[in-house]
Amino acid sequence: MDKVRRLRLAKDAMDRDWADPGLDLDAVAACAGYSRYHFLRAFKDVYGETPGQYLTHRRIERAEEMLRCANLTVTEICTLVGFSSLGTFSARFKARTGLTPSEYRARHVGRGASLIPGCYAMLWAGGFSTARSEKRPGAGPAYGDERKSADRRAEP
């Protein structure tokens, strides 16, 4: 397989899994079949930016879309697009767009359709956990049941 095709496979993985905060250089390099350092050099030679820069640009593009269209807080959007730090997200967003996320929203909201309710956007983006890994505790006695059982024990 040629070099560009292997790099394209890795780039496709970043395009597909951009919201995964666990997406790191080792995982993407494995998609291309390269070591992390060789992949870093090869990716920059072909695409003109590092894989980290490319992934950040993809995440910022998605955040711009969510800020324009969804009724979510900046913190929720930060998490949904794969950033783990609100400070890093805001700094990278401002460096890319020239505006803070809040300024961007204030400037661009109202130019299109109404905002999508945040609950729908979170559900669509996978922000809600629907599966529970732990069991809920069993139902305990209802209010007043403790007294009845204590009264029964007291009777001869």
JSON list of C-alpha atoms in Angstrom, two decimals:
[
{"chain": "A", "resi": 1, "resn": "MET", "atom": "CA", "xyz": [0.00, 0.00, 0.00]},
{"chain": "A", "resi": 2, "resn": "ASP", "atom": "CA", "xyz": [1.42, 3.39, -0.90]},
{"chain": "A", "resi": 3, "resn": "LYS", "atom": "CA", "xyz": [2.24, 6.12, 1.60]},
{"chain": "A", "resi": 4, "resn": "VAL", "atom": "CA", "xyz": [-0.60, 8.53, 0.74]},
{"chain": "A", "resi": 5, "resn": "ARG", "atom": "CA", "xyz": [-3.24, 5.79, 0.91]},
{"chain": "A", "resi": 6, "resn": "ARG", "atom": "CA", "xyz": [-2.04, 4.72, 4.35]},
{"chain": "A", "resi": 7, "resn": "LEU", "atom": "CA", "xyz": [-2.08, 8.30, 5.56]},
{"chain": "A", "resi": 8, "resn": "ARG", "atom": "CA", "xyz": [-5.56, 8.75, 4.10]},
{"chain": "A", "resi": 9, "resn": "LEU", "atom": "CA", "xyz": [-6.78, 5.79, 6.18]},
{"chain": "A", "resi": 10, "resn": "ALA", "atom": "CA", "xyz": [-5.48, 7.50, 9.31]},
{"chain": "A", "resi": 11, "resn": "LYS", "atom": "CA", "xyz": [-7.02, 10.82, 8.27]},
{"chain": "A", "resi": 12, "resn": "ASP", "atom": "CA", "xyz": [-10.35, 9.06, 7.69]},
{"chain": "A", "resi": 13, "resn": "ALA", "atom": "CA", "xyz": [-10.13, 7.63, 11.21]},
{"chain": "A", "resi": 14, "resn": "MET", "atom": "CA", "xyz": [-9.66, 11.16, 12.59]},
{"chain": "A", "resi": 15, "resn": "ASP", "atom": "CA", "xyz": [-12.59, 12.42, 10.50]},
{"chain": "A", "resi": 16, "resn": "ARG", "atom": "CA", "xyz": [-14.77, 9.59, 11.80]},
{"chain": "A", "resi": 17, "resn": "ASP", "atom": "CA", "xyz": [-13.72, 9.61, 15.49]},
{"chain": "A", "resi": 18, "resn": "TRP", "atom": "CA", "xyz": [-12.98, 13.33, 15.99]},
{"chain": "A", "resi": 19, "resn": "ALA", "atom": "CA", "xyz": [-15.18, 13.54, 19.09]},
{"chain": "A", "resi": 20, "resn": "ASP", "atom": "CA", "xyz": [-13.40, 10.74, 20.94]},
{"chain": "A", "resi": 21, "resn": "PRO", "atom": "CA", "xyz": [-11.20, 12.35, 23.62]},
{"chain": "A", "resi": 22, "resn": "GLY", "atom": "CA", "xyz": [-9.18, 9.12, 23.73]},
{"chain": "A", "resi": 23, "resn": "LEU", "atom": "CA", "xyz": [-8.09, 9.50, 20.11]},
{"chain": "A", "resi": 24, "resn": "ASP", "atom": "CA", "xyz": [-4.35, 9.91, 20.35]},
{"chain": "A", "resi": 25, "resn": "LEU", "atom": "CA", "xyz": [-1.32, 9.83, 18.09]},
{"chain": "A", "resi": 26, "resn": "ASP", "atom": "CA", "xyz": [-0.58, 6.15, 18.74]},
{"chain": "A", "resi": 27, "resn": "ALA", "atom": "CA", "xyz": [-4.09, 5.06, 17.76]},
{"chain": "A", "resi": 28, "resn": "VAL", "atom": "CA", "xyz": [-4.10, 7.11, 14.56]},
{"chain": "A", "resi": 29, "resn": "ALA", "atom": "CA", "xyz": [-0.57, 6.03, 13.63]},
{"chain": "A", "resi": 30, "resn": "ALA", "atom": "CA", "xyz": [-1.65, 2.40, 14.03]},
{"chain": "A", "resi": 31, "resn": "CYS", "atom": "CA", "xyz": [-4.37, 2.99, 11.40]},
{"chain": "A", "resi": 32, "resn": "ALA", "atom": "CA", "xyz": [-1.63, 3.94, 8.96]},
{"chain": "A", "resi": 33, "resn": "GLY", "atom": "CA", "xyz": [0.71, 1.17, 10.08]},
{"chain": "A", "resi": 34, "resn": "TYR", "atom": "CA", "xyz": [3.43, 3.61, 11.15]},
{"chain": "A", "resi": 35, "resn": "SER", "atom": "CA", "xyz": [5.24, 4.33, 14.38]},
{"chain": "A", "resi": 36, "resn": "ARG", "atom": "CA", "xyz": [4.04, 7.55, 16.01]},
{"chain": "A", "resi": 37, "resn": "TYR", "atom": "CA", "xyz": [7.14, 9.56, 15.06]},
{"chain": "A", "resi": 38, "resn": "HIS", "atom": "CA", "xyz": [7.30, 8.35, 11.46]},
{"chain": "A", "resi": 39, "resn": "PHE", "atom": "CA", "xyz": [3.57, 9.00, 11.10]},
{"chain": "A", "resi": 40, "resn": "LEU", "atom": "CA", "xyz": [3.93, 12.52, 12.49]},
{"chain": "A", "resi": 41, "resn": "ARG", "atom": "CA", "xyz": [6.62, 13.40, 9.95]},
{"chain": "A", "resi": 42, "resn": "ALA", "atom": "CA", "xyz": [4.85, 11.71, 7.02]},
{"chain": "A", "resi": 43, "resn": "PHE", "atom": "CA", "xyz": [1.48, 13.33, 7.81]},
{"chain": "A", "resi": 44, "resn": "LYS", "atom": "CA", "xyz": [3.02, 16.80, 8.02]},
{"chain": "A", "resi": 45, "resn": "ASP", "atom": "CA", "xyz": [4.88, 16.27, 4.73]},
{"chain": "A", "resi": 46, "resn": "VAL", "atom": "CA", "xyz": [1.69, 15.28, 2.89]},
{"chain": "A", "resi": 47, "resn": "TYR", "atom": "CA", "xyz": [-0.94, 17.52, 4.52]},
{"chain": "A", "resi": 48, "resn": "GLY", "atom": "CA", "xyz": [1.12, 20.49, 5.71]},
{"chain": "A", "resi": 49, "resn": "GLU", "atom": "CA", "xyz": [0.06, 20.24, 9.36]},
{"chain": "A", "resi": 50, "resn": "THR", "atom": "CA", "xyz": [0.54, 17.80, 12.19]},
{"chain": "A", "resi": 51, "resn": "PRO", "atom": "CA", "xyz": [-2.17, 15.25, 13.03]},
{"chain": "A", "resi": 52, "resn": "GLY", "atom": "CA", "xyz": [-2.87, 17.14, 16.25]},
{"chain": "A", "resi": 53, "resn": "GLN", "atom": "CA", "xyz": [-3.40, 20.40, 14.37]},
{"chain": "A", "resi": 54, "resn": "TYR", "atom": "CA", "xyz": [-5.67, 18.68, 11.86]},
{"chain": "A", "resi": 55, "resn": "LEU", "atom": "CA", "xyz": [-7.75, 17.08, 14.61]},
{"chain": "A", "resi": 56, "resn": "THR", "atom": "CA", "xyz": [-8.03, 20.39, 16.47]},
{"chain": "A", "resi": 57, "resn": "HIS", "atom": "CA", "xyz": [-9.25, 22.10, 13.29]},
{"chain": "A", "resi": 58, "resn": "ARG", "atom": "CA", "xyz": [-11.90, 19.41, 12.78]},
{"chain": "A", "resi": 59, "resn": "ARG", "atom": "CA", "xyz": [-13.08, 19.77, 16.38]},
{"chain": "A", "resi": 60, "resn": "ILE", "atom": "CA", "xyz": [-13.24, 23.57, 16.13]},
{"chain": "A", "resi": 61, "resn": "GLU", "atom": "CA", "xyz": [-15.27, 23.29, 12.90]},
{"chain": "A", "resi": 62, "resn": "ARG", "atom": "CA", "xyz": [-17.78, 21.05, 14.69]},
{"chain": "A", "resi": 63, "resn": "ALA", "atom": "CA", "xyz": [-17.87, 23.41, 17.67]},
{"chain": "A", "resi": 64, "resn": "GLU", "atom": "CA", "xyz": [-18.62, 26.34, 15.34]},
{"chain": "A", "resi": 65, "resn": "GLU", "atom": "CA", "xyz": [-21.55, 24.41, 13.91]},
{"chain": "A", "resi": 66, "resn": "MET", "atom": "CA", "xyz": [-22.88, 23.53, 17.37]},
{"chain": "A", "resi": 67, "resn": "LEU", "atom": "CA", "xyz": [-22.50, 27.12, 18.61]},
{"chain": "A", "resi": 68, "resn": "ARG", "atom": "CA", "xyz": [-24.55, 28.33, 15.65]},
{"chain": "A", "resi": 69, "resn": "CYS", "atom": "CA", "xyz": [-27.21, 25.63, 15.74]},
{"chain": "A", "resi": 70, "resn": "ALA", "atom": "CA", "xyz": [-27.60, 24.05, 19.18]},
{"chain": "A", "resi": 71, "resn": "ASN", "atom": "CA", "xyz": [-28.84, 25.46, 22.46]},
{"chain": "A", "resi": 72, "resn": "LEU", "atom": "CA", "xyz": [-25.94, 24.02, 24.50]},
{"chain": "A", "resi": 73, "resn": "THR", "atom": "CA", "xyz": [-23.53, 25.68, 26.88]},
{"chain": "A", "resi": 74, "resn": "VAL", "atom": "CA", "xyz": [-19.95, 26.26, 25.79]},
{"chain": "A", "resi": 75, "resn": "THR", "atom": "CA", "xyz": [-18.81, 23.67, 28.35]},
{"chain": "A", "resi": 76, "resn": "GLU", "atom": "CA", "xyz": [-21.16, 21.04, 26.90]},
{"chain": "A", "resi": 77, "resn": "ILE", "atom": "CA", "xyz": [-19.92, 21.76, 23.39]},
{"chain": "A", "resi": 78, "resn": "CYS", "atom": "CA", "xyz": [-16.32, 21.62, 24.58]},
{"chain": "A", "resi": 79, "resn": "THR", "atom": "CA", "xyz": [-16.90, 18.12, 25.92]},
{"chain": "A", "resi": 80, "resn": "LEU", "atom": "CA", "xyz": [-18.93, 16.94, 22.92]},
{"chain": "A", "resi": 81, "resn": "VAL", "atom": "CA", "xyz": [-16.24, 17.86, 20.42]},
{"chain": "A", "resi": 82, "resn": "GLY", "atom": "CA", "xyz": [-13.55, 15.99, 22.33]},
{"chain": "A", "resi": 83, "resn": "PHE", "atom": "CA", "xyz": [-11.74, 18.61, 24.40]},
{"chain": "A", "resi": 84, "resn": "SER", "atom": "CA", "xyz": [-11.14, 17.76, 28.04]},
{"chain": "A", "resi": 85, "resn": "SER", "atom": "CA", "xyz": [-10.24, 21.30, 29.12]},
{"chain": "A", "resi": 86, "resn": "LEU", "atom": "CA", "xyz": [-12.48, 24.33, 28.67]},
{"chain": "A", "resi": 87, "resn": "GLY", "atom": "CA", "xyz": [-9.46, 26.64, 28.83]},
{"chain": "A", "resi": 88, "resn": "THR", "atom": "CA", "xyz": [-7.66, 24.80, 26.03]},
{"chain": "A", "resi": 89, "resn": "PHE", "atom": "CA", "xyz": [-10.85, 24.70, 23.97]},
{"chain": "A", "resi": 90, "resn": "SER", "atom": "CA", "xyz": [-11.44, 28.45, 24.36]},
{"chain": "A", "resi": 91, "resn": "ALA", "atom": "CA", "xyz": [-7.82, 29.32, 23.58]},
{"chain": "A", "resi": 92, "resn": "ARG", "atom": "CA", "xyz": [-7.69, 27.13, 20.47]},
{"chain": "A", "resi": 93, "resn": "PHE", "atom": "CA", "xyz": [-11.10, 28.35, 19.34]},
{"chain": "A", "resi": 94, "resn": "LYS", "atom": "CA", "xyz": [-10.04, 31.99, 19.64]},
{"chain": "A", "resi": 95, "resn": "ALA", "atom": "CA", "xyz": [-6.74, 31.33, 17.87]},
{"chain": "A", "resi": 96, "resn": "ARG", "atom": "CA", "xyz": [-8.61, 29.72, 14.96]},
{"chain": "A", "resi": 97, "resn": "THR", "atom": "CA", "xyz": [-11.63, 32.06, 14.64]},
{"chain": "A", "resi": 98, "resn": "GLY", "atom": "CA", "xyz": [-10.46, 35.28, 16.29]},
{"chain": "A", "resi": 99, "resn": "LEU", "atom": "CA", "xyz": [-13.43, 35.14, 18.69]},
{"chain": "A", "resi": 100, "resn": "THR", "atom": "CA", "xyz": [-14.12, 33.40, 21.97]},
{"chain": "A", "resi": 101, "resn": "PRO", "atom": "CA", "xyz": [-16.84, 30.74, 21.76]},
{"chain": "A", "resi": 102, "resn": "SER", "atom": "CA", "xyz": [-19.33, 33.07, 23.50]},
{"chain": "A", "resi": 103, "resn": "GLU", "atom": "CA", "xyz": [-18.51, 35.95, 21.14]},
{"chain": "A", "resi": 104, "resn": "TYR", "atom": "CA", "xyz": [-18.82, 33.61, 18.16]},
{"chain": "A", "resi": 105, "resn": "ARG", "atom": "CA", "xyz": [-22.27, 32.48, 19.30]},
{"chain": "A", "resi": 106, "resn": "ALA", "atom": "CA", "xyz": [-23.44, 36.06, 19.91]},
{"chain": "A", "resi": 107, "resn": "ARG", "atom": "CA", "xyz": [-22.32, 37.08, 16.44]},
{"chain": "A", "resi": 108, "resn": "HIS", "atom": "CA", "xyz": [-23.75, 34.12, 14.52]},
{"chain": "A", "resi": 109, "resn": "VAL", "atom": "CA", "xyz": [-26.94, 33.08, 16.32]},
{"chain": "A", "resi": 110, "resn": "GLY", "atom": "CA", "xyz": [-30.12, 34.31, 14.70]},
{"chain": "A", "resi": 111, "resn": "ARG", "atom": "CA", "xyz": [-28.81, 34.13, 11.15]},
{"chain": "A", "resi": 112, "resn": "GLY", "atom": "CA", "xyz": [-30.44, 30.81, 10.38]},
{"chain": "A", "resi": 113, "resn": "ALA", "atom": "CA", "xyz": [-33.00, 28.45, 11.77]},
{"chain": "A", "resi": 114, "resn": "SER", "atom": "CA", "xyz": [-33.85, 28.48, 15.45]},
{"chain": "A", "resi": 115, "resn": "LEU", "atom": "CA", "xyz": [-31.53, 26.70, 17.82]},
{"chain": "A", "resi": 116, "resn": "ILE", "atom": "CA", "xyz": [-31.90, 22.96, 18.29]},
{"chain": "A", "resi": 117, "resn": "PRO", "atom": "CA", "xyz": [-32.86, 22.20, 21.92]},
{"chain": "A", "resi": 118, "resn": "GLY", "atom": "CA", "xyz": [-29.81, 21.09, 23.88]},
{"chain": "A", "resi": 119, "resn": "CYS", "atom": "CA", "xyz": [-31.37, 17.80, 24.97]},
{"chain": "A", "resi": 120, "resn": "TYR", "atom": "CA", "xyz": [-31.79, 16.72, 21.33]},
{"chain": "A", "resi": 121, "resn": "ALA", "atom": "CA", "xyz": [-28.31, 17.83, 20.39]},
{"chain": "A", "resi": 122, "resn": "MET", "atom": "CA", "xyz": [-26.80, 15.98, 23.37]},
{"chain": "A", "resi": 123, "resn": "LEU", "atom": "CA", "xyz": [-28.75, 12.83, 22.55]},
{"chain": "A", "resi": 124, "resn": "TRP", "atom": "CA", "xyz": [-27.69, 12.97, 18.89]},
{"chain": "A", "resi": 125, "resn": "ALA", "atom": "CA", "xyz": [-24.06, 13.54, 19.81]},
{"chain": "A", "resi": 126, "resn": "GLY", "atom": "CA", "xyz": [-24.02, 10.71, 22.34]},
{"chain": "A", "resi": 127, "resn": "GLY", "atom": "CA", "xyz": [-23.66, 13.00, 25.35]},
{"chain": "A", "resi": 128, "resn": "PHE", "atom": "CA", "xyz": [-26.13, 11.06, 27.48]},
{"chain": "A", "resi": 129, "resn": "SER", "atom": "CA", "xyz": [-25.19, 7.75, 29.01]},
{"chain": "A", "resi": 130, "resn": "THR", "atom": "CA", "xyz": [-28.12, 5.38, 28.59]},
{"chain": "A", "resi": 131, "resn": "ALA", "atom": "CA", "xyz": [-26.50, 2.17, 29.86]},
{"chain": "A", "resi": 132, "resn": "ARG", "atom": "CA", "xyz": [-25.81, 1.69, 33.54]},
{"chain": "A", "resi": 133, "resn": "SER", "atom": "CA", "xyz": [-22.97, -0.54, 34.61]},
{"chain": "A", "resi": 134, "resn": "GLU", "atom": "CA", "xyz": [-24.02, -0.72, 38.23]},
{"chain": "A", "resi": 135, "resn": "LYS", "atom": "CA", "xyz": [-27.19, -2.12, 39.70]},
{"chain": "A", "resi": 136, "resn": "ARG", "atom": "CA", "xyz": [-29.54, 0.17, 41.48]},
{"chain": "A", "resi": 137, "resn": "PRO", "atom": "CA", "xyz": [-30.05, -0.68, 45.14]},
{"chain": "A", "resi": 138, "resn": "GLY", "atom": "CA", "xyz": [-33.14, -2.75, 45.88]},
{"chain": "A", "resi": 139, "resn": "ALA", "atom": "CA", "xyz": [-36.23, -1.10, 47.22]},
{"chain": "A", "resi": 140, "resn": "GLY", "atom": "CA", "xyz": [-36.13, -0.64, 50.96]},
{"chain": "A", "resi": 141, "resn": "PRO", "atom": "CA", "xyz": [-39.11, -0.58, 53.29]},
{"chain": "A", "resi": 142, "resn": "ALA", "atom": "CA", "xyz": [-41.69, 2.08, 52.58]},
{"chain": "A", "resi": 143, "resn": "TYR", "atom": "CA", "xyz": [-42.26, 4.91, 55.02]},
{"chain": "A", "resi": 144, "resn": "GLY", "atom": "CA", "xyz": [-43.93, 3.57, 58.15]},
{"chain": "A", "resi": 145, "resn": "ASP", "atom": "CA", "xyz": [-43.12, -0.09, 57.39]},
{"chain": "A", "resi": 146, "resn": "GLU", "atom": "CA", "xyz": [-40.33, -0.14, 59.99]},
{"chain": "A", "resi": 147, "resn": "ARG", "atom": "CA", "xyz": [-42.80, 0.80, 62.72]},
{"chain": "A", "resi": 148, "resn": "LYS", "atom": "CA", "xyz": [-45.29, -1.95, 61.78]},
{"chain": "A", "resi": 149, "resn": "SER", "atom": "CA", "xyz": [-42.62, -4.65, 61.87]},
{"chain": "A", "resi": 150, "resn": "ALA", "atom": "CA", "xyz": [-41.36, -3.34, 65.23]},
{"chain": "A", "resi": 151, "resn": "ASP", "atom": "CA", "xyz": [-44.94, -3.39, 66.61]},
{"chain": "A", "resi": 152, "resn": "ARG", "atom": "CA", "xyz": [-45.37, -7.02, 65.51]},
{"chain": "A", "resi": 153, "resn": "ARG", "atom": "CA", "xyz": [-42.19, -8.07, 67.29]},
{"chain": "A", "resi": 154, "resn": "ALA", "atom": "CA", "xyz": [-43.39, -6.38, 70.49]},
{"chain": "A", "resi": 155, "resn": "GLU", "atom": "CA", "xyz": [-46.71, -8.28, 70.54]},
{"chain": "A", "resi": 156, "resn": "PRO", "atom": "CA", "xyz": [-46.73, -11.62, 72.49]}
]
